[in-house]
PDB file of C-alpha atoms in Angstrom:
ATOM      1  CA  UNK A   1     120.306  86.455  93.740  1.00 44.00           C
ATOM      2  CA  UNK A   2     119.429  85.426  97.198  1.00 48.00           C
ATOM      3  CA  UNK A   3     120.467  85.494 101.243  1.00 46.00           C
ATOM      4  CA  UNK A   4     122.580  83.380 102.202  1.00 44.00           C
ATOM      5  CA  UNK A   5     121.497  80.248 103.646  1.00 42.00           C
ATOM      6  CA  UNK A   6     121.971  80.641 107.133  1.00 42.00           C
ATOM      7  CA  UNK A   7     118.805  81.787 108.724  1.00 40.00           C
ATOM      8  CA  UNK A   8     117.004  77.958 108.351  1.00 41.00           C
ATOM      9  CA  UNK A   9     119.586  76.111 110.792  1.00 39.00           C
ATOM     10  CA  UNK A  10     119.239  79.233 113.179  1.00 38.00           C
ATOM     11  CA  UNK A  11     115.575  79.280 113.581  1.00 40.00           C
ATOM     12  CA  UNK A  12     115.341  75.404 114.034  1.00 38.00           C
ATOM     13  CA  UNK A  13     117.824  75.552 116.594  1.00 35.00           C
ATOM     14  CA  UNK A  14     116.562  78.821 118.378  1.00 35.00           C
ATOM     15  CA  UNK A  15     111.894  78.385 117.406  1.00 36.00           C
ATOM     16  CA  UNK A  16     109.827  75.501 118.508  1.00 32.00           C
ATOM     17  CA  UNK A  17     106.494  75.958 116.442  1.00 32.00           C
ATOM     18  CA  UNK A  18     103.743  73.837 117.514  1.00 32.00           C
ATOM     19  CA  UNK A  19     102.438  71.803 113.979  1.00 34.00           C
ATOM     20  CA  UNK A  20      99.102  71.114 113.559  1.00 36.00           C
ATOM     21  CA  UNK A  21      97.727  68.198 111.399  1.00 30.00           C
ATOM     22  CA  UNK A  22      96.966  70.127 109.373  1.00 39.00           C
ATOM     23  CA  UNK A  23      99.908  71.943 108.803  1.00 47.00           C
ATOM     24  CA  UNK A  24      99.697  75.238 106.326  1.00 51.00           C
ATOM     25  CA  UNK A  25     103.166  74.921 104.667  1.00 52.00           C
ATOM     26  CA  UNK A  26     102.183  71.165 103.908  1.00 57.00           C
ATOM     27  CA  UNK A  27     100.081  72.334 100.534  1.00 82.00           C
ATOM     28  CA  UNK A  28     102.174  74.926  99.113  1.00 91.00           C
ATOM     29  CA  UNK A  29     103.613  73.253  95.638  1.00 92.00           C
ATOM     30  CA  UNK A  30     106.267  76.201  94.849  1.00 95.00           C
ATOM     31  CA  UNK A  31     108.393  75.860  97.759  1.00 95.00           C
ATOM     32  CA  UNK A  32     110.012  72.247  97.268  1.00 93.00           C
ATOM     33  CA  UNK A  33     113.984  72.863  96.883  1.00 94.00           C
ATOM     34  CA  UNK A  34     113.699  76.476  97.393  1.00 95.00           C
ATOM     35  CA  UNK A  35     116.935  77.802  99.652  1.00 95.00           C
ATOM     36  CA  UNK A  36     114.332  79.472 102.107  1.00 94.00           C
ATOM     37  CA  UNK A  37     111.946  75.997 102.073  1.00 94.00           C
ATOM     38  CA  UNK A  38     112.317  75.020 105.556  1.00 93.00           C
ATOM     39  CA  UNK A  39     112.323  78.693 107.201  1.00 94.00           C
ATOM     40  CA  UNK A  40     108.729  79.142 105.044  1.00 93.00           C
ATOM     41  CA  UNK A  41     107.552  76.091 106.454  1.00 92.00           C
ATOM     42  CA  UNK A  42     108.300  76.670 109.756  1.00 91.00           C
ATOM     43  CA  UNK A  43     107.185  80.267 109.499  1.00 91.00           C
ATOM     44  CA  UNK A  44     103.944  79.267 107.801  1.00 90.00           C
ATOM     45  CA  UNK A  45     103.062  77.229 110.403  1.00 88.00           C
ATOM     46  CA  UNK A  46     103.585  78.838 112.960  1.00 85.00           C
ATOM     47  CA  UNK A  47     101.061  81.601 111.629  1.00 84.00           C
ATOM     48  CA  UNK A  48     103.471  84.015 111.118  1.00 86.00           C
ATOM     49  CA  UNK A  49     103.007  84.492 107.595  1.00 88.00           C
ATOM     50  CA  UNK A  50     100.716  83.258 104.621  1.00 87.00           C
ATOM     51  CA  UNK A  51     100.224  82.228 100.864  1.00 90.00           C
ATOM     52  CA  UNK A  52      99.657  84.310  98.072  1.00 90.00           C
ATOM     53  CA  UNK A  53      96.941  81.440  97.556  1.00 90.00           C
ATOM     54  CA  UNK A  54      96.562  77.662  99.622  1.00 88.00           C
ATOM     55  CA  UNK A  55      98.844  76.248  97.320  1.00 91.00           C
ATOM     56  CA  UNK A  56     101.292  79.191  96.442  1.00 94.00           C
ATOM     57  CA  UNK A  57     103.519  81.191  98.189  1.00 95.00           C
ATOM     58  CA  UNK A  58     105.274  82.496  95.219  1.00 94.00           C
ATOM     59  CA  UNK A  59     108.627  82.493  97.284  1.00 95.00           C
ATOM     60  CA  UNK A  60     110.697  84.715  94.441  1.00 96.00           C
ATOM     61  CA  UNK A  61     107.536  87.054  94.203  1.00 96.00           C
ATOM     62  CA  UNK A  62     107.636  90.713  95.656  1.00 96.00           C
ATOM     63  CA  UNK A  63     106.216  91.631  98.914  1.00 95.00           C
ATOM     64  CA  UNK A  64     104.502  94.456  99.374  1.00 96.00           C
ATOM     65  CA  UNK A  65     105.271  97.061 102.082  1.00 97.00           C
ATOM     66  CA  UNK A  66     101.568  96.446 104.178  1.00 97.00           C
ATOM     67  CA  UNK A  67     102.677  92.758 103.594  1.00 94.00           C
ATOM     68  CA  UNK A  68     106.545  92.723 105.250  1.00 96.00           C
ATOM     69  CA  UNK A  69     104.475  94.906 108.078  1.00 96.00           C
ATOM     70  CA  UNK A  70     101.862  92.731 109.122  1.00 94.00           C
ATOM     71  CA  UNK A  71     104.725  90.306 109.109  1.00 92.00           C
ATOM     72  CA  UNK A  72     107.130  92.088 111.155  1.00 94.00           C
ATOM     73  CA  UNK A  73     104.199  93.179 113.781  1.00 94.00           C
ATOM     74  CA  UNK A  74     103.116  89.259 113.943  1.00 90.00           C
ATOM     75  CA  UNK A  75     106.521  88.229 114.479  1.00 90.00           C
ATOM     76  CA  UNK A  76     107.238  90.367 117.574  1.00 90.00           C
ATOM     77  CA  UNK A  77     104.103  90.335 118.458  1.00 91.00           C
ATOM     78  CA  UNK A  78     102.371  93.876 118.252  1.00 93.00           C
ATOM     79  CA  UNK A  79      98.794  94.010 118.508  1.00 94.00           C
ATOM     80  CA  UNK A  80      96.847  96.174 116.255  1.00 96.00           C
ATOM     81  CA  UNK A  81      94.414  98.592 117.224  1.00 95.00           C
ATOM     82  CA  UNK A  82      90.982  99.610 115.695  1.00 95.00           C
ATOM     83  CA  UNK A  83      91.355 102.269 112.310  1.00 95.00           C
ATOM     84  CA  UNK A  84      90.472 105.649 113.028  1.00 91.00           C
ATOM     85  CA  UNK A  85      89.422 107.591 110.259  1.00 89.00           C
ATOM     86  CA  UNK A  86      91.508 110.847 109.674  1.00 87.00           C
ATOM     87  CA  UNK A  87      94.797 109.646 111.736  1.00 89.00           C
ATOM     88  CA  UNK A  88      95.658 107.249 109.537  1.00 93.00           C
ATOM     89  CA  UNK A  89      97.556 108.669 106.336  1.00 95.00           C
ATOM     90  CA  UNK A  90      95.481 107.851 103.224  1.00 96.00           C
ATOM     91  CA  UNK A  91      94.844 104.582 104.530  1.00 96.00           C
ATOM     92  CA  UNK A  92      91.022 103.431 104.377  1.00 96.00           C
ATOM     93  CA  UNK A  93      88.967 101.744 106.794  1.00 96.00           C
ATOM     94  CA  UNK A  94      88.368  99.204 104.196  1.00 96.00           C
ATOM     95  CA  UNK A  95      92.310  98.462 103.543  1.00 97.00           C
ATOM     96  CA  UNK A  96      92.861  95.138 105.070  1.00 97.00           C
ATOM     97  CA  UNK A  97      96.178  96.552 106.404  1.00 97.00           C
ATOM     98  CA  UNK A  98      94.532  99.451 108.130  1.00 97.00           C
ATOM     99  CA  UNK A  99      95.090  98.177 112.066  1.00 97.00           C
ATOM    100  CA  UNK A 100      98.401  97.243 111.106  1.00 97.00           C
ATOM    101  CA  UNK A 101      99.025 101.388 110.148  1.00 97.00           C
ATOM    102  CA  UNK A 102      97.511 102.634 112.673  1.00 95.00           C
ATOM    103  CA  UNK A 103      99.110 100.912 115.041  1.00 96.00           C
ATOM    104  CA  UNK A 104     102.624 101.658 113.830  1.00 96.00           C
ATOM    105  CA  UNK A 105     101.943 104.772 114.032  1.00 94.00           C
ATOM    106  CA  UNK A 106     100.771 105.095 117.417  1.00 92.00           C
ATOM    107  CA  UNK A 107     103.392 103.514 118.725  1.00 92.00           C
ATOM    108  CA  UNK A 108     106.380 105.194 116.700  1.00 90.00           C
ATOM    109  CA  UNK A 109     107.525 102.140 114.854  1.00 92.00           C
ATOM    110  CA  UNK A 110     106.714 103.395 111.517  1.00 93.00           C
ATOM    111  CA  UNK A 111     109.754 105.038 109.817  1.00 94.00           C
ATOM    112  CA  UNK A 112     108.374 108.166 108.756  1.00 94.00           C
ATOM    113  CA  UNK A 113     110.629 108.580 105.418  1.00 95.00           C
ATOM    114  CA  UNK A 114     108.980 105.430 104.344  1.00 96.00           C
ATOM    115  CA  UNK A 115     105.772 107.888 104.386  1.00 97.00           C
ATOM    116  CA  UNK A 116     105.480 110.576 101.305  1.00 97.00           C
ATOM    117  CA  UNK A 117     104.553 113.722 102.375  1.00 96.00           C
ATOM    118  CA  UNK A 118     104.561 113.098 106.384  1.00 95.00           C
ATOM    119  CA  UNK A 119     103.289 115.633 108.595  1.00 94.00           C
ATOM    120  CA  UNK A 120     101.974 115.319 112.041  1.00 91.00           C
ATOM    121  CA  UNK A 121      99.530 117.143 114.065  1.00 92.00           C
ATOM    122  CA  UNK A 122      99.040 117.167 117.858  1.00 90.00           C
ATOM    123  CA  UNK A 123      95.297 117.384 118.411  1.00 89.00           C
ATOM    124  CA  UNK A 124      93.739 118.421 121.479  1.00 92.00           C
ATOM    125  CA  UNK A 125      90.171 117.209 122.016  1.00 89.00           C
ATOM    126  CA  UNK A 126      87.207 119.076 124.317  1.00 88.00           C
ATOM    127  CA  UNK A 127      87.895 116.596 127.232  1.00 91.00           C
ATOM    128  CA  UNK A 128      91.311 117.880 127.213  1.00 88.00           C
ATOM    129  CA  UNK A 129      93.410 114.510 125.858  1.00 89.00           C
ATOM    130  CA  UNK A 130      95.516 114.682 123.149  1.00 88.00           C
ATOM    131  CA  UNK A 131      96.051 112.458 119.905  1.00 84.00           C
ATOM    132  CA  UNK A 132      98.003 112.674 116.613  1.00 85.00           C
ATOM    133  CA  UNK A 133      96.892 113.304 113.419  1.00 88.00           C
ATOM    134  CA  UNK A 134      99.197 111.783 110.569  1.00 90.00           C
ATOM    135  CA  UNK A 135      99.076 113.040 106.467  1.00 93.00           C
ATOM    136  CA  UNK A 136     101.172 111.680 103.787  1.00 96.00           C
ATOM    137  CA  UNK A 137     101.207 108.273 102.036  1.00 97.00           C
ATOM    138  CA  UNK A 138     102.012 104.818 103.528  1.00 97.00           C
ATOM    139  CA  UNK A 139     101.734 103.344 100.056  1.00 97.00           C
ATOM    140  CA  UNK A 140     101.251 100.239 101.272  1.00 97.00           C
ATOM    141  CA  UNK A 141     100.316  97.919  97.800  1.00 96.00           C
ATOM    142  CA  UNK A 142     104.250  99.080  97.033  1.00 97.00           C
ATOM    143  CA  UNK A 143     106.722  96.502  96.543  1.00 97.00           C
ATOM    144  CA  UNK A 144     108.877  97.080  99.613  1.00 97.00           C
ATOM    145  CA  UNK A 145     113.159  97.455  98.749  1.00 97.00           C
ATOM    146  CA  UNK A 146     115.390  96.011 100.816  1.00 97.00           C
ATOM    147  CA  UNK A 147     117.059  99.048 102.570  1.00 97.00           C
ATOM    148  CA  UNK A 148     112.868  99.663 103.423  1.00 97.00           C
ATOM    149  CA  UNK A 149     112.549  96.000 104.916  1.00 97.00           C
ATOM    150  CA  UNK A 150     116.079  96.035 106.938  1.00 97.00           C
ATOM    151  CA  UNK A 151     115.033  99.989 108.445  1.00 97.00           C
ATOM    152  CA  UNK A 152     111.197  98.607 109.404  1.00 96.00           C
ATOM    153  CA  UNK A 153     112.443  95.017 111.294  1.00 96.00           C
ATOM    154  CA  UNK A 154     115.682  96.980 113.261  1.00 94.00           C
ATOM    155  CA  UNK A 155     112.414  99.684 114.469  1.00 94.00           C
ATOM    156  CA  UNK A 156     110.251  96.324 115.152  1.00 94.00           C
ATOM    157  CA  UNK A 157     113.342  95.010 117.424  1.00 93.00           C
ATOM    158  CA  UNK A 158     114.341  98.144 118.984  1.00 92.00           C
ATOM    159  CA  UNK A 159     110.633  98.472 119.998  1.00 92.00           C
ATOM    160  CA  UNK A 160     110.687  95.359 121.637  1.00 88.00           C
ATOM    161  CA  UNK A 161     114.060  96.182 124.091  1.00 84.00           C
ATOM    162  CA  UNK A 162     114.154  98.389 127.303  1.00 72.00           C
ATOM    163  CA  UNK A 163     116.689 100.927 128.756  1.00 58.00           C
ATOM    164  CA  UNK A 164     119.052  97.850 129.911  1.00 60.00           C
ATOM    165  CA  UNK A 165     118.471  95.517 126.899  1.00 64.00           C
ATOM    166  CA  UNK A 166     119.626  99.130 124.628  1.00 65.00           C
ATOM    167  CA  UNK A 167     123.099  99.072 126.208  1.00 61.00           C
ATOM    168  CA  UNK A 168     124.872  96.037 123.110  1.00 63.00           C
ATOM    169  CA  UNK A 169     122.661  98.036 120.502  1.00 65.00           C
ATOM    170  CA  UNK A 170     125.965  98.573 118.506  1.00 63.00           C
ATOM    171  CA  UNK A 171     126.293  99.387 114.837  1.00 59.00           C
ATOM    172  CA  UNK A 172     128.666  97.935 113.057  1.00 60.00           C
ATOM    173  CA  UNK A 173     132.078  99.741 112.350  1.00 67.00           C
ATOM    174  CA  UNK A 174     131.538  99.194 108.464  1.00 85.00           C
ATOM    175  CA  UNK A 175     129.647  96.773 106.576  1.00 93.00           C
ATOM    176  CA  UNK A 176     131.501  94.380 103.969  1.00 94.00           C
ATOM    177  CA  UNK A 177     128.723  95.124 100.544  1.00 96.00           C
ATOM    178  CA  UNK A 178     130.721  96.200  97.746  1.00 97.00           C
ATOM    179  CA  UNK A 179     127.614  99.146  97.240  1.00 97.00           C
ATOM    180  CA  UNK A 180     127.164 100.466 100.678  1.00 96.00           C
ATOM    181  CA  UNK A 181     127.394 103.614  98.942  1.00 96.00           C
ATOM    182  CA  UNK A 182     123.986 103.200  97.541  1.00 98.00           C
ATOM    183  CA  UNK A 183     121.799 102.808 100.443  1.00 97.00           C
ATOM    184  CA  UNK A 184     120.006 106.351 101.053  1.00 97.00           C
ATOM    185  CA  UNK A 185     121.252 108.602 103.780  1.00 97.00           C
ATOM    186  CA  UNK A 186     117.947 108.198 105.957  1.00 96.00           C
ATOM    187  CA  UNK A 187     118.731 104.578 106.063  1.00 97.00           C
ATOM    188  CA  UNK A 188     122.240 104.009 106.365  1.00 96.00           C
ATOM    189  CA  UNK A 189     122.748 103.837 110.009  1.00 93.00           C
ATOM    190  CA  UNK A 190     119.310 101.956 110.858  1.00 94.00           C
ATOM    191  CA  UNK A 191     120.730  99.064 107.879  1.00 95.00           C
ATOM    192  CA  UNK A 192     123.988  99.629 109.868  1.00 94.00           C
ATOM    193  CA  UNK A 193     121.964  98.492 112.652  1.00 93.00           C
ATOM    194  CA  UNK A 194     120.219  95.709 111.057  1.00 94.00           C
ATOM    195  CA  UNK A 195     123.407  94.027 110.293  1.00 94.00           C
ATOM    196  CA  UNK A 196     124.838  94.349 113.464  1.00 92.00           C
ATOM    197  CA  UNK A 197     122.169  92.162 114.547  1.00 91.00           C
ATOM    198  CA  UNK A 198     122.307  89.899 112.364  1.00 92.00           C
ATOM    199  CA  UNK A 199     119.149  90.654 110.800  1.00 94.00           C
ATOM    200  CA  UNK A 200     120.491  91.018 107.185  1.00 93.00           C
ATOM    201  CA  UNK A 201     123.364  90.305 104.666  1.00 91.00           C
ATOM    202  CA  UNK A 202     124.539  90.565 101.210  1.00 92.00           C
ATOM    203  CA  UNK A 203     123.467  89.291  98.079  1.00 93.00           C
ATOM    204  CA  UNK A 204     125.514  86.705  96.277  1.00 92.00           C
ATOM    205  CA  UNK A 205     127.699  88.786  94.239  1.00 95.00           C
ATOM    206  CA  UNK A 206     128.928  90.657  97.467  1.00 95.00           C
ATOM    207  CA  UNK A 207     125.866  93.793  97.167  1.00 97.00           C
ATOM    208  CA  UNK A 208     123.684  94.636  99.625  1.00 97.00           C
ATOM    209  CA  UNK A 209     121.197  95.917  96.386  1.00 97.00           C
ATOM    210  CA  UNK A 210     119.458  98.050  99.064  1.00 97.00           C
ATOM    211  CA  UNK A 211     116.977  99.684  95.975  1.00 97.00           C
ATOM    212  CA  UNK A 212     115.965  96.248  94.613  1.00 97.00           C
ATOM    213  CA  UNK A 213     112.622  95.129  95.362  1.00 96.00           C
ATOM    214  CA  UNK A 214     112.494  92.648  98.551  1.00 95.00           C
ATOM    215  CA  UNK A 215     111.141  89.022  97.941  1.00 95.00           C
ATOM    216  CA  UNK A 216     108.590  86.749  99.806  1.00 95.00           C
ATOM    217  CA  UNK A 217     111.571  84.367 101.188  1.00 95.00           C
ATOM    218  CA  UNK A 218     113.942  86.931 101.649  1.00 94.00           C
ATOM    219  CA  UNK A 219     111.183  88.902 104.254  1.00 95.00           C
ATOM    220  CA  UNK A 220     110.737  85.311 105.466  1.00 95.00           C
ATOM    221  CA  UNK A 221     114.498  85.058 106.170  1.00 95.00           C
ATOM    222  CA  UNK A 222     114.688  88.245 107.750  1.00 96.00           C
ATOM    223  CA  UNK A 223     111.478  87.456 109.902  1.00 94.00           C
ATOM    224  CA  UNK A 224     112.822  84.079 111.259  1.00 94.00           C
ATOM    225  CA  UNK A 225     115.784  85.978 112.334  1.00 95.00           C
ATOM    226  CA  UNK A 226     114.408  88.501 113.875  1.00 93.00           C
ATOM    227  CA  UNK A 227     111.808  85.886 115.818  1.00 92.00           C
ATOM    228  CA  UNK A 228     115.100  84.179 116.711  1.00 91.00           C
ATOM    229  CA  UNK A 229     116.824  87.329 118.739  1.00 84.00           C
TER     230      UNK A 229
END
């Protein structure tokens, strides 16, 4: 089961990456023939995303949640900002996704029903500003679904557009997956969204699958298309 190969003639045509000698795509051995080969390559070197190790990307492998999101951030580009201990769910300083958190969180790009648990707390300090305190569980070492990844990139884009840019954010009238009636009620209309824009599509056998756990070259698909809007 894959995506359907679209996305690697649309982000040749619409992403120039600058290759460098020594190019990061050039040593991974698991990629050669793969459907999402020359989207990985061009994504890999470009920076956007990374091997499991220097030789592997382990394209049919699961990605993690922290993983699609330090993706996603890169690909729109959203800086991180430093950890701060106590606002960050039950992330740790010492989680290497930790700036990525926080700063989905501070900026409101984090779904919060892909947090167990969420609360928030509005914090006033003795100078008089204000910050938020977040609880729950990010999870982040989670294999990420699909209905997860297509809810987290539509947030990423919507992020990146202003008041006048908002005005074509249409969802569709009905999407064509033979088990719409699957995807969770939190994220119907955000996948709605999603494939509006393009962002996502079905499975082979006409499913969207929006439980099933998300692999390295479909996030790569999904991240080439959403560099390419």
């Amino acid at each position: 089961m894959r995506f359907k190969k679209t996305a690697a003639t649309l982000l040749s045509c619409a992403l120039t990456f600058a290759v460098s000698a020594n190019a990061l795509a050039a040593s991974f051995t698991d990629i050669s023939g793969h459907w999402a080969e020359d989207t990985i390559i061009a994504l890999a070197d470009g920076g956007v995303v990374n091997g499991v190790t220097e030789t592997e990307f382990q394209p049919d492998e699961k990605v993690t949640r922290a993983e699609f999101l330090k993706m996603v951030m890169n690909a729109v580009g959203i800086e991180t900002v430093e950890y701060r201990y106590g606002e960050c769910l039950e992330v740790k300083s010492d989680d290497w996704f930790a700036p990525y958190v926080q700063s989905a969180l501070d900026k409101g790009i984090m779904p919060s029903n892909m947090i167990t648990g969420y609360t928030v707390e509005v914090v006033t300090d003795e100078d008089g500003s204000t910050r938020a305190v977040y609880g729950g569980a990010f999870n982040g070492i989670l294999p990420i679904t699909r209905e997860e990844m297509a809810v987290m990139t539509q947030y990423m884009y919507q992020y990146t557009r202003n008041a006048n840019t908002m005005k074509d954010m249409e969802g569709a009238s009905e999407m064509p997956f033979t088990d719409v009636g699957d995807i969770s009620g939190w994220a119907y209309e955000t996948v709605k969204l999603a494939y509006a824009q393009g962002f996502i599509d079905g499975m082979d056998d006409g499913t969207f699958s929006p439980t099933a756990t998300a692999t390295r070259a479909q996030a790569a698909i999904i991240i080439s298309r959403l560099m390419a809007k």
